[in-house]
């Protein structure tokens, strides 16, 4: 599991990986990013583990780039 944000404060996204491949995500306080992640996953857009961890990486922009 890769966490982006602060789990203890309840403001985070958690990415679940299986065999180094992103399989699911859950977010608290990130509804817009979660919608973007759904699009990213459905369309097979690349998302690296470094991007998953980096709160400065714009997930919404990634989804909009497709």
PDB file of N, CA and C in Angstrom:
ATOM      1  N   UNK A   1       0.857  -1.176   0.000  1.00  0.00           N
ATOM      2  CA  UNK A   1       0.000   0.000   0.000  1.00  0.00           C
ATOM      3  C   UNK A   1       0.895   1.228   0.000  1.00  0.00           C
ATOM      4  N   UNK A   2       0.574   2.171  -0.870  1.00  0.00           N
ATOM      5  CA  UNK A   2       1.280   3.440  -0.941  1.00  0.00           C
ATOM      6  C   UNK A   2       0.323   4.524  -0.467  1.00  0.00           C
ATOM      7  N   UNK A   3       0.784   5.313   0.494  1.00  0.00           N
ATOM      8  CA  UNK A   3      -0.041   6.394   1.032  1.00  0.00           C
ATOM      9  C   UNK A   3       0.415   7.732   0.489  1.00  0.00           C
ATOM     10  N   UNK A   4      -0.552   8.562   0.170  1.00  0.00           N
ATOM     11  CA  UNK A   4      -0.318   9.941  -0.265  1.00  0.00           C
ATOM     12  C   UNK A   4      -1.129  10.813   0.677  1.00  0.00           C
ATOM     13  N   UNK A   5      -0.461  11.634   1.456  1.00  0.00           N
ATOM     14  CA  UNK A   5      -1.151  12.460   2.432  1.00  0.00           C
ATOM     15  C   UNK A   5      -0.922  11.936   3.837  1.00  0.00           C
ATOM     16  N   UNK A   6      -1.791  12.363   4.746  1.00  0.00           N
ATOM     17  CA  UNK A   6      -1.623  12.056   6.164  1.00  0.00           C
ATOM     18  C   UNK A   6      -2.781  11.194   6.656  1.00  0.00           C
ATOM     19  N   UNK A   7      -2.507   9.916   6.837  1.00  0.00           N
ATOM     20  CA  UNK A   7      -3.529   8.963   7.268  1.00  0.00           C
ATOM     21  C   UNK A   7      -4.089   9.349   8.631  1.00  0.00           C
ATOM     22  N   UNK A   8      -3.224   9.736   9.539  1.00  0.00           N
ATOM     23  CA  UNK A   8      -3.659  10.057  10.902  1.00  0.00           C
ATOM     24  C   UNK A   8      -4.640  11.222  10.947  1.00  0.00           C
ATOM     25  N   UNK A   9      -4.503  12.181  10.034  1.00  0.00           N
ATOM     26  CA  UNK A   9      -5.417  13.324  10.029  1.00  0.00           C
ATOM     27  C   UNK A   9      -6.680  13.040   9.219  1.00  0.00           C
ATOM     28  N   UNK A  10      -6.706  11.901   8.526  1.00  0.00           N
ATOM     29  CA  UNK A  10      -7.878  11.553   7.724  1.00  0.00           C
ATOM     30  C   UNK A  10      -7.930  12.297   6.406  1.00  0.00           C
ATOM     31  N   UNK A  11      -6.771  12.661   5.868  1.00  0.00           N
ATOM     32  CA  UNK A  11      -6.687  13.379   4.605  1.00  0.00           C
ATOM     33  C   UNK A  11      -5.637  12.673   3.745  1.00  0.00           C
ATOM     34  N   UNK A  12      -6.075  11.654   2.994  1.00  0.00           N
ATOM     35  CA  UNK A  12      -5.106  10.828   2.282  1.00  0.00           C
ATOM     36  C   UNK A  12      -5.753  10.073   1.130  1.00  0.00           C
ATOM     37  N   UNK A  13      -4.884   9.539   0.278  1.00  0.00           N
ATOM     38  CA  UNK A  13      -5.251   8.548  -0.726  1.00  0.00           C
ATOM     39  C   UNK A  13      -4.338   7.349  -0.491  1.00  0.00           C
ATOM     40  N   UNK A  14      -4.897   6.159  -0.497  1.00  0.00           N
ATOM     41  CA  UNK A  14      -4.124   4.928  -0.364  1.00  0.00           C
ATOM     42  C   UNK A  14      -4.249   4.144  -1.668  1.00  0.00           C
ATOM     43  N   UNK A  15      -3.121   3.777  -2.227  1.00  0.00           N
ATOM     44  CA  UNK A  15      -3.070   2.991  -3.459  1.00  0.00           C
ATOM     45  C   UNK A  15      -2.697   1.558  -3.090  1.00  0.00           C
ATOM     46  N   UNK A  16      -3.449   0.615  -3.596  1.00  0.00           N
ATOM     47  CA  UNK A  16      -3.173  -0.798  -3.366  1.00  0.00           C
ATOM     48  C   UNK A  16      -2.497  -1.361  -4.610  1.00  0.00           C
ATOM     49  N   UNK A  17      -1.326  -1.944  -4.416  1.00  0.00           N
ATOM     50  CA  UNK A  17      -0.584  -2.553  -5.512  1.00  0.00           C
ATOM     51  C   UNK A  17      -0.492  -4.058  -5.292  1.00  0.00           C
ATOM     52  N   UNK A  18      -0.574  -4.795  -6.381  1.00  0.00           N
ATOM     53  CA  UNK A  18      -0.395  -6.238  -6.365  1.00  0.00           C
ATOM     54  C   UNK A  18       0.597  -6.566  -7.472  1.00  0.00           C
ATOM     55  N   UNK A  19       1.662  -7.231  -7.120  1.00  0.00           N
ATOM     56  CA  UNK A  19       2.732  -7.554  -8.075  1.00  0.00           C
ATOM     57  C   UNK A  19       3.225  -6.285  -8.770  1.00  0.00           C
ATOM     58  N   UNK A  20       3.383  -5.225  -7.977  1.00  0.00           N
ATOM     59  CA  UNK A  20       3.897  -3.926  -8.434  1.00  0.00           C
ATOM     60  C   UNK A  20       2.965  -3.216  -9.413  1.00  0.00           C
ATOM     61  N   UNK A  21       1.710  -3.655  -9.509  1.00  0.00           N
ATOM     62  CA  UNK A  21       0.739  -3.019 -10.385  1.00  0.00           C
ATOM     63  C   UNK A  21      -0.380  -2.432  -9.540  1.00  0.00           C
ATOM     64  N   UNK A  22      -0.772  -1.205  -9.870  1.00  0.00           N
ATOM     65  CA  UNK A  22      -1.827  -0.503  -9.161  1.00  0.00           C
ATOM     66  C   UNK A  22      -3.154  -1.199  -9.435  1.00  0.00           C
ATOM     67  N   UNK A  23      -3.841  -1.607  -8.360  1.00  0.00           N
ATOM     68  CA  UNK A  23      -5.092  -2.347  -8.492  1.00  0.00           C
ATOM     69  C   UNK A  23      -6.313  -1.603  -7.960  1.00  0.00           C
ATOM     70  N   UNK A  24      -6.102  -0.717  -6.962  1.00  0.00           N
ATOM     71  CA  UNK A  24      -7.231  -0.010  -6.366  1.00  0.00           C
ATOM     72  C   UNK A  24      -6.716   1.202  -5.605  1.00  0.00           C
ATOM     73  N   UNK A  25      -7.641   2.094  -5.295  1.00  0.00           N
ATOM     74  CA  UNK A  25      -7.314   3.264  -4.475  1.00  0.00           C
ATOM     75  C   UNK A  25      -8.530   3.640  -3.650  1.00  0.00           C
ATOM     76  N   UNK A  26      -8.260   4.182  -2.489  1.00  0.00           N
ATOM     77  CA  UNK A  26      -9.316   4.708  -1.630  1.00  0.00           C
ATOM     78  C   UNK A  26      -8.836   6.060  -1.124  1.00  0.00           C
ATOM     79  N   UNK A  27      -9.754   6.997  -1.020  1.00  0.00           N
ATOM     80  CA  UNK A  27      -9.352   8.325  -0.575  1.00  0.00           C
ATOM     81  C   UNK A  27     -10.316   8.907   0.434  1.00  0.00           C
ATOM     82  N   UNK A  28      -9.771   9.696   1.323  1.00  0.00           N
ATOM     83  CA  UNK A  28     -10.562  10.422   2.311  1.00  0.00           C
ATOM     84  C   UNK A  28     -10.239  11.894   2.117  1.00  0.00           C
ATOM     85  N   UNK A  29     -11.258  12.691   1.796  1.00  0.00           N
ATOM     86  CA  UNK A  29     -11.058  14.120   1.591  1.00  0.00           C
ATOM     87  C   UNK A  29     -10.504  14.464   0.226  1.00  0.00           C
ATOM     88  N   UNK A  30     -10.648  13.560  -0.745  1.00  0.00           N
ATOM     89  CA  UNK A  30     -10.081  13.776  -2.083  1.00  0.00           C
ATOM     90  C   UNK A  30     -11.046  13.300  -3.170  1.00  0.00           C
ATOM     91  N   UNK A  31     -12.279  13.763  -3.120  1.00  0.00           N
ATOM     92  CA  UNK A  31     -13.291  13.277  -4.063  1.00  0.00           C
ATOM     93  C   UNK A  31     -12.930  13.551  -5.515  1.00  0.00           C
ATOM     94  N   UNK A  32     -12.428  14.739  -5.810  1.00  0.00           N
ATOM     95  CA  UNK A  32     -12.087  15.082  -7.191  1.00  0.00           C
ATOM     96  C   UNK A  32     -10.933  14.229  -7.696  1.00  0.00           C
ATOM     97  N   UNK A  33      -9.924  14.042  -6.853  1.00  0.00           N
ATOM     98  CA  UNK A  33      -8.800  13.196  -7.240  1.00  0.00           C
ATOM     99  C   UNK A  33      -9.238  11.749  -7.430  1.00  0.00           C
ATOM    100  N   UNK A  34     -10.163  11.275  -6.610  1.00  0.00           N
ATOM    101  CA  UNK A  34     -10.640   9.899  -6.754  1.00  0.00           C
ATOM    102  C   UNK A  34     -11.376   9.712  -8.077  1.00  0.00           C
ATOM    103  N   UNK A  35     -12.160  10.701  -8.474  1.00  0.00           N
ATOM    104  CA  UNK A  35     -12.831  10.623  -9.777  1.00  0.00           C
ATOM    105  C   UNK A  35     -11.794  10.595 -10.898  1.00  0.00           C
ATOM    106  N   UNK A  36     -10.750  11.403 -10.769  1.00  0.00           N
ATOM    107  CA  UNK A  36      -9.679  11.411 -11.766  1.00  0.00           C
ATOM    108  C   UNK A  36      -8.961  10.070 -11.789  1.00  0.00           C
ATOM    109  N   UNK A  37      -8.724   9.489 -10.623  1.00  0.00           N
ATOM    110  CA  UNK A  37      -8.057   8.185 -10.561  1.00  0.00           C
ATOM    111  C   UNK A  37      -8.898   7.094 -11.217  1.00  0.00           C
ATOM    112  N   UNK A  38     -10.199   7.164 -11.075  1.00  0.00           N
ATOM    113  CA  UNK A  38     -11.070   6.200 -11.749  1.00  0.00           C
ATOM    114  C   UNK A  38     -10.870   6.288 -13.265  1.00  0.00           C
ATOM    115  N   UNK A  39     -10.813   7.516 -13.778  1.00  0.00           N
ATOM    116  CA  UNK A  39     -10.589   7.728 -15.208  1.00  0.00           C
ATOM    117  C   UNK A  39      -9.217   7.198 -15.618  1.00  0.00           C
ATOM    118  N   UNK A  40      -8.194   7.516 -14.823  1.00  0.00           N
ATOM    119  CA  UNK A  40      -6.825   7.077 -15.104  1.00  0.00           C
ATOM    120  C   UNK A  40      -6.773   5.550 -15.179  1.00  0.00           C
ATOM    121  N   UNK A  41      -7.399   4.895 -14.228  1.00  0.00           N
ATOM    122  CA  UNK A  41      -7.373   3.433 -14.200  1.00  0.00           C
ATOM    123  C   UNK A  41      -8.136   2.844 -15.393  1.00  0.00           C
ATOM    124  N   UNK A  42      -9.321   3.359 -15.661  1.00  0.00           N
ATOM    125  CA  UNK A  42     -10.141   2.832 -16.753  1.00  0.00           C
ATOM    126  C   UNK A  42      -9.453   2.967 -18.106  1.00  0.00           C
ATOM    127  N   UNK A  43      -8.680   4.046 -18.261  1.00  0.00           N
ATOM    128  CA  UNK A  43      -8.034   4.310 -19.547  1.00  0.00           C
ATOM    129  C   UNK A  43      -6.572   3.860 -19.595  1.00  0.00           C
ATOM    130  N   UNK A  44      -6.106   3.217 -18.536  1.00  0.00           N
ATOM    131  CA  UNK A  44      -4.762   2.667 -18.528  1.00  0.00           C
ATOM    132  C   UNK A  44      -3.658   3.706 -18.625  1.00  0.00           C
ATOM    133  N   UNK A  45      -3.909   4.909 -18.094  1.00  0.00           N
ATOM    134  CA  UNK A  45      -2.882   5.946 -18.126  1.00  0.00           C
ATOM    135  C   UNK A  45      -1.774   5.592 -17.138  1.00  0.00           C
ATOM    136  N   UNK A  46      -0.535   5.908 -17.481  1.00  0.00           N
ATOM    137  CA  UNK A  46       0.579   5.553 -16.598  1.00  0.00           C
ATOM    138  C   UNK A  46       0.590   6.405 -15.327  1.00  0.00           C
ATOM    139  N   UNK A  47       0.829   5.757 -14.212  1.00  0.00           N
ATOM    140  CA  UNK A  47       0.955   6.440 -12.919  1.00  0.00           C
ATOM    141  C   UNK A  47       2.022   5.697 -12.129  1.00  0.00           C
ATOM    142  N   UNK A  48       3.155   6.346 -11.939  1.00  0.00           N
ATOM    143  CA  UNK A  48       4.274   5.689 -11.260  1.00  0.00           C
ATOM    144  C   UNK A  48       4.084   5.728  -9.743  1.00  0.00           C
ATOM    145  N   UNK A  49       4.825   4.891  -9.054  1.00  0.00           N
ATOM    146  CA  UNK A  49       4.745   4.900  -7.590  1.00  0.00           C
ATOM    147  C   UNK A  49       5.255   6.227  -7.035  1.00  0.00           C
ATOM    148  N   UNK A  50       6.236   6.836  -7.682  1.00  0.00           N
ATOM    149  CA  UNK A  50       6.707   8.153  -7.241  1.00  0.00           C
ATOM    150  C   UNK A  50       5.599   9.189  -7.377  1.00  0.00           C
ATOM    151  N   UNK A  51       4.832   9.131  -8.463  1.00  0.00           N
ATOM    152  CA  UNK A  51       3.711  10.060  -8.653  1.00  0.00           C
ATOM    153  C   UNK A  51       2.618   9.798  -7.624  1.00  0.00           C
ATOM    154  N   UNK A  52       2.376   8.531  -7.310  1.00  0.00           N
ATOM    155  CA  UNK A  52       1.376   8.203  -6.296  1.00  0.00           C
ATOM    156  C   UNK A  52       1.736   8.827  -4.956  1.00  0.00           C
ATOM    157  N   UNK A  53       3.008   8.791  -4.591  1.00  0.00           N
ATOM    158  CA  UNK A  53       3.472   9.305  -3.296  1.00  0.00           C
ATOM    159  C   UNK A  53       3.532  10.828  -3.234  1.00  0.00           C
ATOM    160  N   UNK A  54       3.691  11.486  -4.369  1.00  0.00           N
ATOM    161  CA  UNK A  54       3.982  12.912  -4.428  1.00  0.00           C
ATOM    162  C   UNK A  54       2.708  13.758  -4.398  1.00  0.00           C
ATOM    163  N   UNK A  55       2.440  14.452  -3.293  1.00  0.00           N
ATOM    164  CA  UNK A  55       1.231  15.281  -3.221  1.00  0.00           C
ATOM    165  C   UNK A  55       1.256  16.452  -4.206  1.00  0.00           C
ATOM    166  N   UNK A  56       2.421  16.781  -4.746  1.00  0.00           N
ATOM    167  CA  UNK A  56       2.509  17.867  -5.723  1.00  0.00           C
ATOM    168  C   UNK A  56       2.163  17.394  -7.137  1.00  0.00           C
ATOM    169  N   UNK A  57       2.169  16.073  -7.357  1.00  0.00           N
ATOM    170  CA  UNK A  57       1.815  15.561  -8.679  1.00  0.00           C
ATOM    171  C   UNK A  57       0.318  15.729  -8.881  1.00  0.00           C
ATOM    172  N   UNK A  58      -0.065  16.300 -10.019  1.00  0.00           N
ATOM    173  CA  UNK A  58      -1.465  16.650 -10.302  1.00  0.00           C
ATOM    174  C   UNK A  58      -2.186  15.489 -11.000  1.00  0.00           C
ATOM    175  N   UNK A  59      -2.907  14.712 -10.212  1.00  0.00           N
ATOM    176  CA  UNK A  59      -3.655  13.569 -10.738  1.00  0.00           C
ATOM    177  C   UNK A  59      -4.760  14.029 -11.682  1.00  0.00           C
ATOM    178  N   UNK A  60      -5.379  15.147 -11.376  1.00  0.00           N
ATOM    179  CA  UNK A  60      -6.460  15.664 -12.209  1.00  0.00           C
ATOM    180  C   UNK A  60      -5.926  16.061 -13.582  1.00  0.00           C
ATOM    181  N   UNK A  61      -4.759  16.693 -13.616  1.00  0.00           N
ATOM    182  CA  UNK A  61      -4.140  17.064 -14.885  1.00  0.00           C
ATOM    183  C   UNK A  61      -3.803  15.822 -15.700  1.00  0.00           C
ATOM    184  N   UNK A  62      -3.347  14.763 -15.027  1.00  0.00           N
ATOM    185  CA  UNK A  62      -3.064  13.511 -15.733  1.00  0.00           C
ATOM    186  C   UNK A  62      -4.319  12.995 -16.410  1.00  0.00           C
ATOM    187  N   UNK A  63      -5.420  12.980 -15.698  1.00  0.00           N
ATOM    188  CA  UNK A  63      -6.690  12.505 -16.272  1.00  0.00           C
ATOM    189  C   UNK A  63      -7.133  13.405 -17.417  1.00  0.00           C
ATOM    190  N   UNK A  64      -6.952  14.691 -17.276  1.00  0.00           N
ATOM    191  CA  UNK A  64      -7.357  15.632 -18.315  1.00  0.00           C
ATOM    192  C   UNK A  64      -6.473  15.570 -19.550  1.00  0.00           C
ATOM    193  N   UNK A  65      -5.289  14.973 -19.427  1.00  0.00           N
ATOM    194  CA  UNK A  65      -4.364  14.922 -20.555  1.00  0.00           C
ATOM    195  C   UNK A  65      -4.754  13.869 -21.580  1.00  0.00           C
ATOM    196  N   UNK A  66      -5.666  13.007 -21.215  1.00  0.00           N
ATOM    197  CA  UNK A  66      -6.057  11.913 -22.135  1.00  0.00           C
ATOM    198  C   UNK A  66      -7.084  12.377 -23.148  1.00  0.00           C
TER     199      UNK A  66
END
